[in-house]
mmCIF file of C-alpha atoms in Angstrom:
data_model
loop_
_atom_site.group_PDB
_atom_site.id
_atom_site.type_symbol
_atom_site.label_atom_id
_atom_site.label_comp_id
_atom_site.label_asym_id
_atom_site.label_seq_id
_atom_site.Cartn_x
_atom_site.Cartn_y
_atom_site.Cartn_z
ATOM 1 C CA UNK A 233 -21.998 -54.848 -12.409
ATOM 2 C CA UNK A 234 -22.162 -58.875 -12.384
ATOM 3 C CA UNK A 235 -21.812 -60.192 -15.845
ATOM 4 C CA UNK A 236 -25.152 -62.575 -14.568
ATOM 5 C CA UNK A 237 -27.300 -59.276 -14.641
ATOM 6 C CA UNK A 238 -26.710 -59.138 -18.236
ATOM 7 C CA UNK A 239 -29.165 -62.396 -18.388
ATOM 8 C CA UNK A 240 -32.121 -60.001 -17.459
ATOM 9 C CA UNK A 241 -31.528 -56.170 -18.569
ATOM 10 C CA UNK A 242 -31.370 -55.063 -22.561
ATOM 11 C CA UNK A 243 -27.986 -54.034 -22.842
ATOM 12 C CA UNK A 244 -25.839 -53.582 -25.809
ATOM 13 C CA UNK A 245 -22.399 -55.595 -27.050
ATOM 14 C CA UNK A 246 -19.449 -54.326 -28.347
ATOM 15 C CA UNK A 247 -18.063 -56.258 -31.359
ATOM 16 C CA UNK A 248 -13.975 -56.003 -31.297
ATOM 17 C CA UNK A 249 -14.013 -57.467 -34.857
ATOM 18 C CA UNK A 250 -16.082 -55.370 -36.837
ATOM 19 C CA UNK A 251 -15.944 -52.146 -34.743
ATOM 20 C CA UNK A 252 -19.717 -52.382 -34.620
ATOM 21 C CA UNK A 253 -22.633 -52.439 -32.032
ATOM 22 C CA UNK A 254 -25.043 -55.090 -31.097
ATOM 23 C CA UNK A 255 -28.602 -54.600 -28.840
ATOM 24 C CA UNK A 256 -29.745 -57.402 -26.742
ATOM 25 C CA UNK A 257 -32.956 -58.242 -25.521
ATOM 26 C CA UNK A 258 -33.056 -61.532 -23.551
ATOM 27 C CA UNK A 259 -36.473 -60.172 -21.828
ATOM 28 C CA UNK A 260 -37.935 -60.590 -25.623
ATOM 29 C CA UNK A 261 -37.787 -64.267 -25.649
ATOM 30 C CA UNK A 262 -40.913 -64.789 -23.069
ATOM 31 C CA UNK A 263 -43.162 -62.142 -25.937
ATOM 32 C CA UNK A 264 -45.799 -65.089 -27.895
ATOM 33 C CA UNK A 265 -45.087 -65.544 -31.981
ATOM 34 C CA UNK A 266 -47.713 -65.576 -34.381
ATOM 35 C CA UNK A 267 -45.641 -64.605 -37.384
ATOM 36 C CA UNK A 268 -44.219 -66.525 -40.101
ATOM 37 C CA UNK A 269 -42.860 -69.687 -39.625
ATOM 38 C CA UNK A 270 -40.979 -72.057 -41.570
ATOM 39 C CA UNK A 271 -41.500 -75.328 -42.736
ATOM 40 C CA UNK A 272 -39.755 -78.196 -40.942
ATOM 41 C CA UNK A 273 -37.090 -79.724 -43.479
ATOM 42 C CA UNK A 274 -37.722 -83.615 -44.259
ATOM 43 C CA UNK A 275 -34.480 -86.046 -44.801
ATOM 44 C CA UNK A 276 -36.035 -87.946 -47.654
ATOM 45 C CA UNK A 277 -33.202 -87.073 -50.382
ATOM 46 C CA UNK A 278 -31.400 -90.380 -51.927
ATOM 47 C CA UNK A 279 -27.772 -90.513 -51.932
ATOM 48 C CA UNK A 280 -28.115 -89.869 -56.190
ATOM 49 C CA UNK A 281 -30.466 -88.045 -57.993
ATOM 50 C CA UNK A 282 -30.506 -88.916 -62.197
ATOM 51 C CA UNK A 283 -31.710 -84.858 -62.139
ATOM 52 C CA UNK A 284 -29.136 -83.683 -60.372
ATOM 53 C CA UNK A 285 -26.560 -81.007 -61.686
ATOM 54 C CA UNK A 286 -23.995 -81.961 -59.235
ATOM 55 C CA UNK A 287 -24.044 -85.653 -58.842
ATOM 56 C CA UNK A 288 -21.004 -87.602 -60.324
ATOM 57 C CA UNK A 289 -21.619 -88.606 -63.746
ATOM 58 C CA UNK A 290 -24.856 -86.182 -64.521
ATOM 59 C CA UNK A 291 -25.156 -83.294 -66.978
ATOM 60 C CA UNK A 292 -25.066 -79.707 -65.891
ATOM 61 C CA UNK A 293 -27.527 -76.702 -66.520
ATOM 62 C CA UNK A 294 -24.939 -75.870 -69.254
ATOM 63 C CA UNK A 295 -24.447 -79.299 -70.782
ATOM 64 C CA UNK A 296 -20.997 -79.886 -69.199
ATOM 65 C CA UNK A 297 -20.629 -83.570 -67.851
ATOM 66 C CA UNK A 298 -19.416 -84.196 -64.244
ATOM 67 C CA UNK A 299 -16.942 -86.579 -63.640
ATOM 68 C CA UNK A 300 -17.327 -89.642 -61.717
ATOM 69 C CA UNK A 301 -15.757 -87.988 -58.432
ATOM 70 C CA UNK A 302 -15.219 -89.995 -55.694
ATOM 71 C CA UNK A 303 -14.460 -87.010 -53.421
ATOM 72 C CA UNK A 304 -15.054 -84.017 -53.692
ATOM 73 C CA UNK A 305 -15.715 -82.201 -57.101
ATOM 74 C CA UNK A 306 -14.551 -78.199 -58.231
ATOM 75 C CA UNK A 307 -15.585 -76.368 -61.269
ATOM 76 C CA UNK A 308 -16.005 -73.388 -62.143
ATOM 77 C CA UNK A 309 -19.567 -71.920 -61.665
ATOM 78 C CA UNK A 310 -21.689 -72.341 -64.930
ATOM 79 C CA UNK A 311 -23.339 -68.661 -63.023
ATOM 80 C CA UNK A 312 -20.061 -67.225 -61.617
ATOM 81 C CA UNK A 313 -21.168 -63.752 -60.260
ATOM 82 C CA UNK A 314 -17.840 -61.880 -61.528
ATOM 83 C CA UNK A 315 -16.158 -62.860 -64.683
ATOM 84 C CA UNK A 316 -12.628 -63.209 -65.247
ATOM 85 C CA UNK A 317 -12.528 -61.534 -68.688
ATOM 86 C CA UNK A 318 -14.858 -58.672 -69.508
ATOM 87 C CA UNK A 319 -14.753 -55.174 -71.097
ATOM 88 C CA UNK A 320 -12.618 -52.818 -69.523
ATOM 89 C CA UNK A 321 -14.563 -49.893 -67.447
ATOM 90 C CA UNK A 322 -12.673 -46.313 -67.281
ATOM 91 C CA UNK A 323 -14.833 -43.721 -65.080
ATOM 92 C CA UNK A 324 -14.785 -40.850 -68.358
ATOM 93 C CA UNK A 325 -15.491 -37.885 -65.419
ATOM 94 C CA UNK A 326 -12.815 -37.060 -63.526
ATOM 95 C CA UNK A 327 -13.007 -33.190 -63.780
ATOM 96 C CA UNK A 328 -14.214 -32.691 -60.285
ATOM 97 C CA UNK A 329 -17.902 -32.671 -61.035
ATOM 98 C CA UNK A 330 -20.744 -33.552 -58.529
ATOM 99 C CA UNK A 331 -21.528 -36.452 -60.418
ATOM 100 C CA UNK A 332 -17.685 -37.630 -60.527
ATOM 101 C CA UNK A 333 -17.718 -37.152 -56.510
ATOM 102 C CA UNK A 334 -20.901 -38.974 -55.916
ATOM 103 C CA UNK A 335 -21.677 -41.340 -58.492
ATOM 104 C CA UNK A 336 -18.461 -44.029 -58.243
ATOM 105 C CA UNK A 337 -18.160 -47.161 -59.745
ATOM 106 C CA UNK A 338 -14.980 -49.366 -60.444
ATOM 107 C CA UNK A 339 -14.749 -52.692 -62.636
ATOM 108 C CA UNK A 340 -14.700 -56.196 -60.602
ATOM 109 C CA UNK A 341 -13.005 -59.364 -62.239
ATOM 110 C CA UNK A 342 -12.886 -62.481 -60.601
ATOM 111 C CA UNK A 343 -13.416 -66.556 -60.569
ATOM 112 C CA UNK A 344 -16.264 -67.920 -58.833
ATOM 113 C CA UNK A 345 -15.894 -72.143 -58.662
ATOM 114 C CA UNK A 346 -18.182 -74.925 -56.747
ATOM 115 C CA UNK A 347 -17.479 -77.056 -54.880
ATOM 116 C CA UNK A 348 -19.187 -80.281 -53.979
ATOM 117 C CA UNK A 349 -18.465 -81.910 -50.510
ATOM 118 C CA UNK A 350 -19.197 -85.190 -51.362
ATOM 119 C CA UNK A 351 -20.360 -87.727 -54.391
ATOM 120 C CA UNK A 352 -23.484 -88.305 -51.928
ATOM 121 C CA UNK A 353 -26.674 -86.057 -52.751
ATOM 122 C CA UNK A 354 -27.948 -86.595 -49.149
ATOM 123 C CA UNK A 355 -24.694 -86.183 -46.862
ATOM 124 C CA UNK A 356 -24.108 -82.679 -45.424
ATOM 125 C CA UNK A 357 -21.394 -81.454 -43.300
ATOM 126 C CA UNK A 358 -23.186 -82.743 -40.534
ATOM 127 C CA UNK A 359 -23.133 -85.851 -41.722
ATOM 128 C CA UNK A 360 -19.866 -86.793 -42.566
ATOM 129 C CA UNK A 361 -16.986 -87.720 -40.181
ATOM 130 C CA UNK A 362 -13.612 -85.892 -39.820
ATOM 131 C CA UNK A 363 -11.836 -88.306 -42.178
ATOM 132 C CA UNK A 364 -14.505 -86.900 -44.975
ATOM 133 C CA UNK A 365 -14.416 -83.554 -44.187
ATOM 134 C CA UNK A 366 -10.379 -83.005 -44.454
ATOM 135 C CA UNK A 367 -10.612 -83.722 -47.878
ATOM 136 C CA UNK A 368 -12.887 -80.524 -48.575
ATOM 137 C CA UNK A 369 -10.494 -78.743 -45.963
ATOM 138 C CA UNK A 370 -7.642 -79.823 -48.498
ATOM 139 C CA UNK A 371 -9.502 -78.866 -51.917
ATOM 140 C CA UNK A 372 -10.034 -75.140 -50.175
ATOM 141 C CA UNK A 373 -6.391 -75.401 -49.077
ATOM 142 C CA UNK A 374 -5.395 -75.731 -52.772
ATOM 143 C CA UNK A 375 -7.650 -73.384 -54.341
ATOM 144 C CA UNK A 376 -6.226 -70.748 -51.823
ATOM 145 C CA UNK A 377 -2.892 -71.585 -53.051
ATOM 146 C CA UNK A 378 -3.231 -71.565 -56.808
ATOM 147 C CA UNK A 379 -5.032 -68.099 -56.486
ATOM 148 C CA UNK A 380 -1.940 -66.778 -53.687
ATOM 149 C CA UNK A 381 -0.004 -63.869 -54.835
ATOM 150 C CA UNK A 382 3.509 -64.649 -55.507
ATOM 151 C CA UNK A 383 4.847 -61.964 -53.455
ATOM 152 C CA UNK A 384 2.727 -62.859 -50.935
ATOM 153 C CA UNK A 385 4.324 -63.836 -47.370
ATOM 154 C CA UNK A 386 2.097 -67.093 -47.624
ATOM 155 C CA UNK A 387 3.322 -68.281 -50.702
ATOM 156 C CA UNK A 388 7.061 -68.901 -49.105
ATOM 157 C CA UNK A 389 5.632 -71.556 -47.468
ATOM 158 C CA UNK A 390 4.981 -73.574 -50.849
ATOM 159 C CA UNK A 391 2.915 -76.530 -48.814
ATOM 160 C CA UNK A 392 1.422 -78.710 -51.073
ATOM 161 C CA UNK A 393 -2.254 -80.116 -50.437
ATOM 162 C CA UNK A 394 -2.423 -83.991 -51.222
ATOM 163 C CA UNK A 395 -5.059 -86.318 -51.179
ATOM 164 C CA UNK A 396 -7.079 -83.558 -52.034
ATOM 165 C CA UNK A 397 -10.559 -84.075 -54.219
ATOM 166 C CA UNK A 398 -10.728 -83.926 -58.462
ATOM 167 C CA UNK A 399 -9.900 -80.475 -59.135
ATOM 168 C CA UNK A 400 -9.511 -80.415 -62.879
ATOM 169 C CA UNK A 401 -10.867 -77.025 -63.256
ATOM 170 C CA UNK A 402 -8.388 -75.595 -60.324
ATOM 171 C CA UNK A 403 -5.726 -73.698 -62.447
ATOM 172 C CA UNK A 404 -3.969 -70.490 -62.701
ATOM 173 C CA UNK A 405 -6.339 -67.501 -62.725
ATOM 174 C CA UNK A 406 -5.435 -64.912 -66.138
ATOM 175 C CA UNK A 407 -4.964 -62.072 -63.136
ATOM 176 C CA UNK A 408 -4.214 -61.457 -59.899
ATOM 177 C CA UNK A 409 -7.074 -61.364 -57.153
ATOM 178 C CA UNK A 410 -7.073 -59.886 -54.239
ATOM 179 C CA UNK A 411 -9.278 -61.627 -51.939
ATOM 180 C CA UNK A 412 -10.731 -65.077 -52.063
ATOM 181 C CA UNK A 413 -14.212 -65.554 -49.756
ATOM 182 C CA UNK A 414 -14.987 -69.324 -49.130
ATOM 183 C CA UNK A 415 -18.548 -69.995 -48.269
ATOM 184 C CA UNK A 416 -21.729 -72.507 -48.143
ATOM 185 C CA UNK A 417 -25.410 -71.848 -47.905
ATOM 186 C CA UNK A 418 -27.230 -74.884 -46.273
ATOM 187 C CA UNK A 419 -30.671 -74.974 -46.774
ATOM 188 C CA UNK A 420 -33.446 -73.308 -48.605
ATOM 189 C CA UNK A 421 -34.310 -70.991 -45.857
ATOM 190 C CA UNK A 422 -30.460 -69.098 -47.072
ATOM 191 C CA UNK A 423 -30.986 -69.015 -50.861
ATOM 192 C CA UNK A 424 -29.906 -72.822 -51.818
ATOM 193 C CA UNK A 425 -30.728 -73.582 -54.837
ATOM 194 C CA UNK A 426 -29.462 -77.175 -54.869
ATOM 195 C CA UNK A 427 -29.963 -79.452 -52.430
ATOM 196 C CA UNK A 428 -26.888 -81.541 -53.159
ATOM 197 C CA UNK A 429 -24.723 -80.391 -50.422
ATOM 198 C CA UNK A 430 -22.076 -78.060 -52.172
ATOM 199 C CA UNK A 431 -20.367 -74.436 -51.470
ATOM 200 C CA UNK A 432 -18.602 -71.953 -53.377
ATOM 201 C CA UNK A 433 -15.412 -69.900 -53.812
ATOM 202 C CA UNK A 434 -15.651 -66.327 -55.524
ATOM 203 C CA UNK A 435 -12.288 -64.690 -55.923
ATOM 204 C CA UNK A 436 -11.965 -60.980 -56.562
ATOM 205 C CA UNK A 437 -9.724 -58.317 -57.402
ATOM 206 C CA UNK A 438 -11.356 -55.769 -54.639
ATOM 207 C CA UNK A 439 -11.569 -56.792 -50.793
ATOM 208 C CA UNK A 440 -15.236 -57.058 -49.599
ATOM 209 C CA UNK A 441 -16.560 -55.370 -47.176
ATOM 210 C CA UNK A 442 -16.975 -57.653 -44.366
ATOM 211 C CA UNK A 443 -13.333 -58.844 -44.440
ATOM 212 C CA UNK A 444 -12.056 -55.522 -45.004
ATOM 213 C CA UNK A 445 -14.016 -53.916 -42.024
ATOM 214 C CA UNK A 446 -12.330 -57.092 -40.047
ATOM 215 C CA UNK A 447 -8.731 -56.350 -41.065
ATOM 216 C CA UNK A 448 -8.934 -52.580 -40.219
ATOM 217 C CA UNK A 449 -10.016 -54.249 -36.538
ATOM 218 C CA UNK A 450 -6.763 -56.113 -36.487
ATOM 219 C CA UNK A 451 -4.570 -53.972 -37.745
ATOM 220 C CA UNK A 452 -5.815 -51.856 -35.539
ATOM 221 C CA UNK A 453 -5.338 -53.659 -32.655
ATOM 222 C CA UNK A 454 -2.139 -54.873 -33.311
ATOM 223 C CA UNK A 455 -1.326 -51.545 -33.331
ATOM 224 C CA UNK A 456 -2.495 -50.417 -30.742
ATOM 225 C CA UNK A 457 -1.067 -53.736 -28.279
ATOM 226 C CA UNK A 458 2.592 -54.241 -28.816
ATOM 227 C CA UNK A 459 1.628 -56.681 -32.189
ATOM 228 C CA UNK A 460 -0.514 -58.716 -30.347
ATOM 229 C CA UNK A 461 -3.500 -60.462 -32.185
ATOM 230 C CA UNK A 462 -6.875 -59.617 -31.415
ATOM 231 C CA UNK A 463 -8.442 -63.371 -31.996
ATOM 232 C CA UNK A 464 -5.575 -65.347 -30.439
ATOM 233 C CA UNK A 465 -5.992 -63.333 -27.546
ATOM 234 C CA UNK A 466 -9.543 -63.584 -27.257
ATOM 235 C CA UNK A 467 -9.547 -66.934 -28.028
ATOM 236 C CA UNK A 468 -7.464 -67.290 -24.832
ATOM 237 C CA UNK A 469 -9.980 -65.346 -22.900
ATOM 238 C CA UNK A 470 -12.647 -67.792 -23.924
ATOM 239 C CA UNK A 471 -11.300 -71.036 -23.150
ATOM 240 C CA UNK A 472 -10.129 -69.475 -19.730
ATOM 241 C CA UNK A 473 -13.837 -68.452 -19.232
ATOM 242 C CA UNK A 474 -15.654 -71.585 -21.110
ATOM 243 C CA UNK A 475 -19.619 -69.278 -20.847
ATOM 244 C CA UNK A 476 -19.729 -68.818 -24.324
ATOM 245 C CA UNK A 477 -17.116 -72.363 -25.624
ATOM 246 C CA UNK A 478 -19.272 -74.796 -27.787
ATOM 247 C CA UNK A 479 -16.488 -77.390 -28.233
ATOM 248 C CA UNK A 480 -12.386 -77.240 -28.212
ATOM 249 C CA UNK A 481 -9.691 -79.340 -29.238
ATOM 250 C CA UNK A 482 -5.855 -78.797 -28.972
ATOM 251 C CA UNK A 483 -5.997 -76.306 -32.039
ATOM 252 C CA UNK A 484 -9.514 -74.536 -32.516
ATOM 253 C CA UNK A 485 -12.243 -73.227 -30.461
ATOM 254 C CA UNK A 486 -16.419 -73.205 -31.209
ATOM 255 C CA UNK A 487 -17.963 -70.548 -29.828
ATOM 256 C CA UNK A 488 -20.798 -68.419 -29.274
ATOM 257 C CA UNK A 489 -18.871 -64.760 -29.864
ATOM 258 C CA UNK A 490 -19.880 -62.393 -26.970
ATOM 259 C CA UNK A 491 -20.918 -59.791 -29.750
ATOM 260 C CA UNK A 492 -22.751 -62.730 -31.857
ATOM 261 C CA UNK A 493 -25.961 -61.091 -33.732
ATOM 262 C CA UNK A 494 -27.618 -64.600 -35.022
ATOM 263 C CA UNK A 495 -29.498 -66.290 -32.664
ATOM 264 C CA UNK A 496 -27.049 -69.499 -32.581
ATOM 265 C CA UNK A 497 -24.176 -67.554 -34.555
ATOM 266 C CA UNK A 498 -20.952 -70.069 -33.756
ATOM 267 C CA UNK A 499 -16.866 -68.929 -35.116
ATOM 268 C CA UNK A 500 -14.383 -71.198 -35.076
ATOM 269 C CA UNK A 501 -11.150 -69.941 -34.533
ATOM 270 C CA UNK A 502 -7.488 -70.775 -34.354
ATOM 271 C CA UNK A 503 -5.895 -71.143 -31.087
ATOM 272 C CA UNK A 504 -2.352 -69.914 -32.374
ATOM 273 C CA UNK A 505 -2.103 -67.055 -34.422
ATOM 274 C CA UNK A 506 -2.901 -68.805 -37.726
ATOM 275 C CA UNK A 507 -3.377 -66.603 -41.291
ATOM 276 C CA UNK A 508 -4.630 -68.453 -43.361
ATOM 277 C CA UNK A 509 -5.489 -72.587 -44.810
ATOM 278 C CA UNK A 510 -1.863 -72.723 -45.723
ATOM 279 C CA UNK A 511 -0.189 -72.200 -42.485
ATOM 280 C CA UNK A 512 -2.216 -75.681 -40.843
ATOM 281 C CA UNK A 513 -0.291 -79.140 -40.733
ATOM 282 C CA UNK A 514 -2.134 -82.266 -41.190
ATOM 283 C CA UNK A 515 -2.986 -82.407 -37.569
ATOM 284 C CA UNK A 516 -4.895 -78.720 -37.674
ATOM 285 C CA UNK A 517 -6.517 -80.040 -40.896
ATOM 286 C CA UNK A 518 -7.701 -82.776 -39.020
ATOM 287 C CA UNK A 519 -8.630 -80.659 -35.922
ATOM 288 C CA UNK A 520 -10.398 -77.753 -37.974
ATOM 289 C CA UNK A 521 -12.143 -80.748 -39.353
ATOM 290 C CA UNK A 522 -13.372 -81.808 -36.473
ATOM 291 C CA UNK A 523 -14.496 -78.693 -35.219
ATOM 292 C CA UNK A 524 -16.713 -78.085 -37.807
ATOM 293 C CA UNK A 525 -18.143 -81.820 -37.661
ATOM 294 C CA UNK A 526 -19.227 -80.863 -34.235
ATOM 295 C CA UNK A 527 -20.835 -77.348 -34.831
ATOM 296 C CA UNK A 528 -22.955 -78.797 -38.011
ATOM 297 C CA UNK A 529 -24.081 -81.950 -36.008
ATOM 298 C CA UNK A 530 -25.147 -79.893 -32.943
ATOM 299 C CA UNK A 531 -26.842 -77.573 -35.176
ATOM 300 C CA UNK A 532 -28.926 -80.452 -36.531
ATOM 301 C CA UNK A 533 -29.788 -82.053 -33.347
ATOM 302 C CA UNK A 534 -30.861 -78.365 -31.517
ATOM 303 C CA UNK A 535 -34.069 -78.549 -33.269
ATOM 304 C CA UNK A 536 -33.639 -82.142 -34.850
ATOM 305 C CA UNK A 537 -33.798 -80.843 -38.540
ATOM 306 C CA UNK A 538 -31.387 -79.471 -41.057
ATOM 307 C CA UNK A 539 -30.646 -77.161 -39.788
ATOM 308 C CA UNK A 540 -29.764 -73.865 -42.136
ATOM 309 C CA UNK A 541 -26.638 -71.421 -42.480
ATOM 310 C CA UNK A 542 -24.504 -69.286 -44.278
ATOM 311 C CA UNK A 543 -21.181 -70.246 -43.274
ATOM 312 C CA UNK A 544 -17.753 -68.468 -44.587
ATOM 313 C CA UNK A 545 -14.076 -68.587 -43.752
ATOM 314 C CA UNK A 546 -11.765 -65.240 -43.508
ATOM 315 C CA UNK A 547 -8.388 -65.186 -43.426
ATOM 316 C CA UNK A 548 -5.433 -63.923 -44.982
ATOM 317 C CA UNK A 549 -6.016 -62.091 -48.637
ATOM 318 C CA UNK A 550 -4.570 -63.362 -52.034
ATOM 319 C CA UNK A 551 -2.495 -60.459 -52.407
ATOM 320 C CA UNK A 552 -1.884 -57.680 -49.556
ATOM 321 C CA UNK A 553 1.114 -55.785 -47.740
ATOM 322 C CA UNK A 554 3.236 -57.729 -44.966
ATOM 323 C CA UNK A 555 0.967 -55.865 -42.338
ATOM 324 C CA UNK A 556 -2.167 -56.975 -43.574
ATOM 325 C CA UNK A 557 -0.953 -60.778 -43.804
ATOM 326 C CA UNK A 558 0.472 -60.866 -40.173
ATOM 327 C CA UNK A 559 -2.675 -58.743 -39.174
ATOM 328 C CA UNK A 560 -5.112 -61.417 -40.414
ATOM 329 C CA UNK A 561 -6.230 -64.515 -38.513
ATOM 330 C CA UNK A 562 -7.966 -67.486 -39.880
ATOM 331 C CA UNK A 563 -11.607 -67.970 -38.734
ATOM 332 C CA UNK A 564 -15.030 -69.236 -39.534
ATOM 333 C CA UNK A 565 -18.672 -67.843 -39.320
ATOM 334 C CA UNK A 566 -21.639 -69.445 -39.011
ATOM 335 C CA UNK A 567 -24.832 -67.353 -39.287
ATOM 336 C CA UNK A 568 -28.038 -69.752 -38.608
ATOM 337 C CA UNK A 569 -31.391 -67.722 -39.009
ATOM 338 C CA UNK A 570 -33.558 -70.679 -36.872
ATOM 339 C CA UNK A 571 -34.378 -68.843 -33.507
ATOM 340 C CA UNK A 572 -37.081 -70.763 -31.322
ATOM 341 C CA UNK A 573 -37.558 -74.015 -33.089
ATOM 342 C CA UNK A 574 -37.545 -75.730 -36.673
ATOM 343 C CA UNK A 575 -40.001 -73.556 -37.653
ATOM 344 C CA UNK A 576 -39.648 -69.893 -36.456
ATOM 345 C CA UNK A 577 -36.587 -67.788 -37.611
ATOM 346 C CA UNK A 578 -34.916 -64.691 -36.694
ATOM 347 C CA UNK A 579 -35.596 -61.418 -39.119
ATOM 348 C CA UNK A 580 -33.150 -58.742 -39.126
ATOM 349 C CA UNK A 581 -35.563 -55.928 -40.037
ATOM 350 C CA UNK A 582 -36.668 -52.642 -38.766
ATOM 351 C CA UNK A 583 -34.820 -51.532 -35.805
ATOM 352 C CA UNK A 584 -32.146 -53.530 -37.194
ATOM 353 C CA UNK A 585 -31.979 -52.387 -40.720
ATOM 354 C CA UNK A 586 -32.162 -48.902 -39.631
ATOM 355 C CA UNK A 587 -30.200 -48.712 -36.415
ATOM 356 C CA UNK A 588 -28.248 -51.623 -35.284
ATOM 357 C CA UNK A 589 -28.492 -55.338 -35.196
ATOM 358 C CA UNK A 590 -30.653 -56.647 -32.049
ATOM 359 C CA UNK A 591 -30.468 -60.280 -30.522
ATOM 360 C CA UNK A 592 -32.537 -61.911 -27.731
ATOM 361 C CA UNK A 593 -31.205 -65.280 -26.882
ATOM 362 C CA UNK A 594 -27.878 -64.452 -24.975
ATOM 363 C CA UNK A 595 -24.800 -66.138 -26.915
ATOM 364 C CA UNK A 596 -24.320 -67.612 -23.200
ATOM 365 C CA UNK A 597 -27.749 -69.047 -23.330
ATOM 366 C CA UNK A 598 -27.337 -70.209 -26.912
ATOM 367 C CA UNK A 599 -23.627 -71.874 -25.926
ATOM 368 C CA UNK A 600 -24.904 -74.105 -23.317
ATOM 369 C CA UNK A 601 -27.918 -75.272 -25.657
ATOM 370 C CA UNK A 602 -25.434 -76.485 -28.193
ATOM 371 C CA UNK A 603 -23.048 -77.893 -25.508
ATOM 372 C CA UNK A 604 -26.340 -79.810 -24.660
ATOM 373 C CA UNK A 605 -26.418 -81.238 -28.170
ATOM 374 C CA UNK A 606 -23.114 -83.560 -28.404
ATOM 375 C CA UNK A 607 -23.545 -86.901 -29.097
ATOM 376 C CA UNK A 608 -24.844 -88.883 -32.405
ATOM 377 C CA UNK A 609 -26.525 -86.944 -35.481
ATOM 378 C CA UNK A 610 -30.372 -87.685 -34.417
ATOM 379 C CA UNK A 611 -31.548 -89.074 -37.184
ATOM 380 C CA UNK A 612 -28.817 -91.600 -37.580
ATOM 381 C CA UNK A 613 -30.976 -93.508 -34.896
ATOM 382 C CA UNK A 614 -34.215 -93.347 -37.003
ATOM 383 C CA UNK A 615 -33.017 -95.110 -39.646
#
């Protein structure tokens, strides 16, 4: 059957990196909307804000005092979600009852840190050029490191992050983690609760779910294809086909994923079988860089607003067996929730929450809209 049929006929998508199903609709996008929308977002923020808690020089929910950072800025969070020292938790039934089958718990510890892109309150990703963005590129390089298991494969490498932001507050952790998950949330519409354009690092001694379900995938496929890697290899599928490509450069591709479940869901991923932050040069720095300086600024100029995400990197874990390291290959998400326009978002609800995830937009569709969208940040020409 001609891949262009898919265009018209529901049809569902198999997702090689989660071992998961998606529905799509593209017949759904012609049905009228008269349910919530949200409110455009207005660029009126100054570049510092006295009330700020993470503006250089201001005071912090907690009454710690930033530092005049001229980069970027890490510390840890004054809210961290897991704690690094806590009272120990020993499950007491372990005599084979019902409730010792089905009621399990186990004891997280962990190190959750901010980070702040820039000193400016009003720059975002999309914003800033490549030459701004290595530096937060760098400061995740070094947190990765400092948290890397010494018997890891990684930490032979020993590269050394320079020119990297003011990272007081990066040290040794008191134990060993096992996974570190690097993320922002842009926006309001995703749960931000400062505008100042920041993201976070948690570190953890379990391995999430969403990475974990991922590395089964590529260990699985490795397996299963004479050690071949499942995203280098479909990375070379999709700049041979270009549908679904966003934007390329010598090291990374931006792309719609053919199993993508947001609406304008973009991954960036490395060309070459890369693990993890530590295994780029300065050039791939500068590359990755610029790949996500082009998915953020076409993401603002789709719709002309700023535009919302949650975006995350996966790659390698702190601490895991030589399979799991070579399995693992470094790559970015970006879920957007914005569907139709500035104002109407996508809801995963319902059929979704019960059965499986459901798009309508096709990711080919949604590719060539953002291919559409190179050029200058719009509102760069209003001012």
């Amino acid at each position: 059957m001609p891949d262009s049929i898919l265009d018209d006929i529901s049809h569902r998508r198999y997702n090689q990196l989660r071992g998961s199903w998606v529905l799509v609709s593209p017949h759904r996008t012609k049905r009228p909307w008269q349910g919530q929308q949200e409110s455009p977002t207005k660029t009126t923020l100054p570049a510092y804000d006295p009330s700020c808690y993470l503006c250089p020089g201001n005071k912090r929910a907690q009454g710690d005092i930033n530092p005049k950072y001229e980069k970027t800025f890490v510390f840890v969070n004054d809210y961290s979600a897991v704690k690094d020292e806590q009272e120990e938790y020993k499950p007491e039934n372990k005599d084979g009852s019902l409730a010792s089958r089905l009621l399990r718990a186990e004891s997280v510890t962990g190190k959750c840190y901010v980070i702040t892109f820039s000193p400016s309150h009003n720059l975002t990703l999309a914003d800033l050029d490549v030459a701004h963005i290595v530096p937060i590129i760098n400061t995740w390089t070094h947190l990765y490191t400092a948290h890397l298991s010494p018997s890891s494969p990684l930490a032979k490498l020993n590269k050394a992050v320079i020119n990297g932001g003011h990272d007081e507050s990066i040290s040794k952790p008191n134990a060993q983690y096992r996974y570190m998950q690097i993320f922002e949330n842009k926006g309001s519409a995703m749960g931000c609760s400062n505008p100042h354009p920041h993201g976070q690092v948690w570190t953890t001694t379990s391995l999430p779910e969403e990475p974990s379900m991922e590395l089964e995938q590529l260990k699985k496929y490795r397996c299963e294809h004479g050690g071949a890697n499942l995203l280098e290899e479909y990375a070379q599928l999709e700049s041979t086909k270009k549908e679904r490509v966003v934007f390329e450069n010598d090291s990374f591709l931006a792309l719609c994923p053919w199993w993508a479940v947001w609406p304008f869901e973009v991954m960036i991923v490395s060309k070459k079988h890369k693990r993890a932050l530590v295994d780029f040069d300065d050039k791939e720095r500068e590359e990755l860089a610029e790949a996500i300086a082009e998915v953020t600024r076409r993401y603002d100029n789709l719709f002309e607003t700023q535009f919302p995400y949650s975006m995350g990197l996966h790659q390698a874990p702190l601490e895991g067996t030589d399979e799991e390291i070579e399995a693992s290959h470094f790559h970015i998400h970006f879920y957007p929730p914005l569907l139709r326009s500035a104002t109407v978002r996508k809801f995963l609800v319902g059929y979704e929450m019960l059965a499986e995830p459901q798009r309508d937009i096709t990711p080919e569709q949604a590719a060539a809209r953002l291919r559409d969208c190179a050029g200058p940040l719009y509102r760069k020409a209003l001012n």
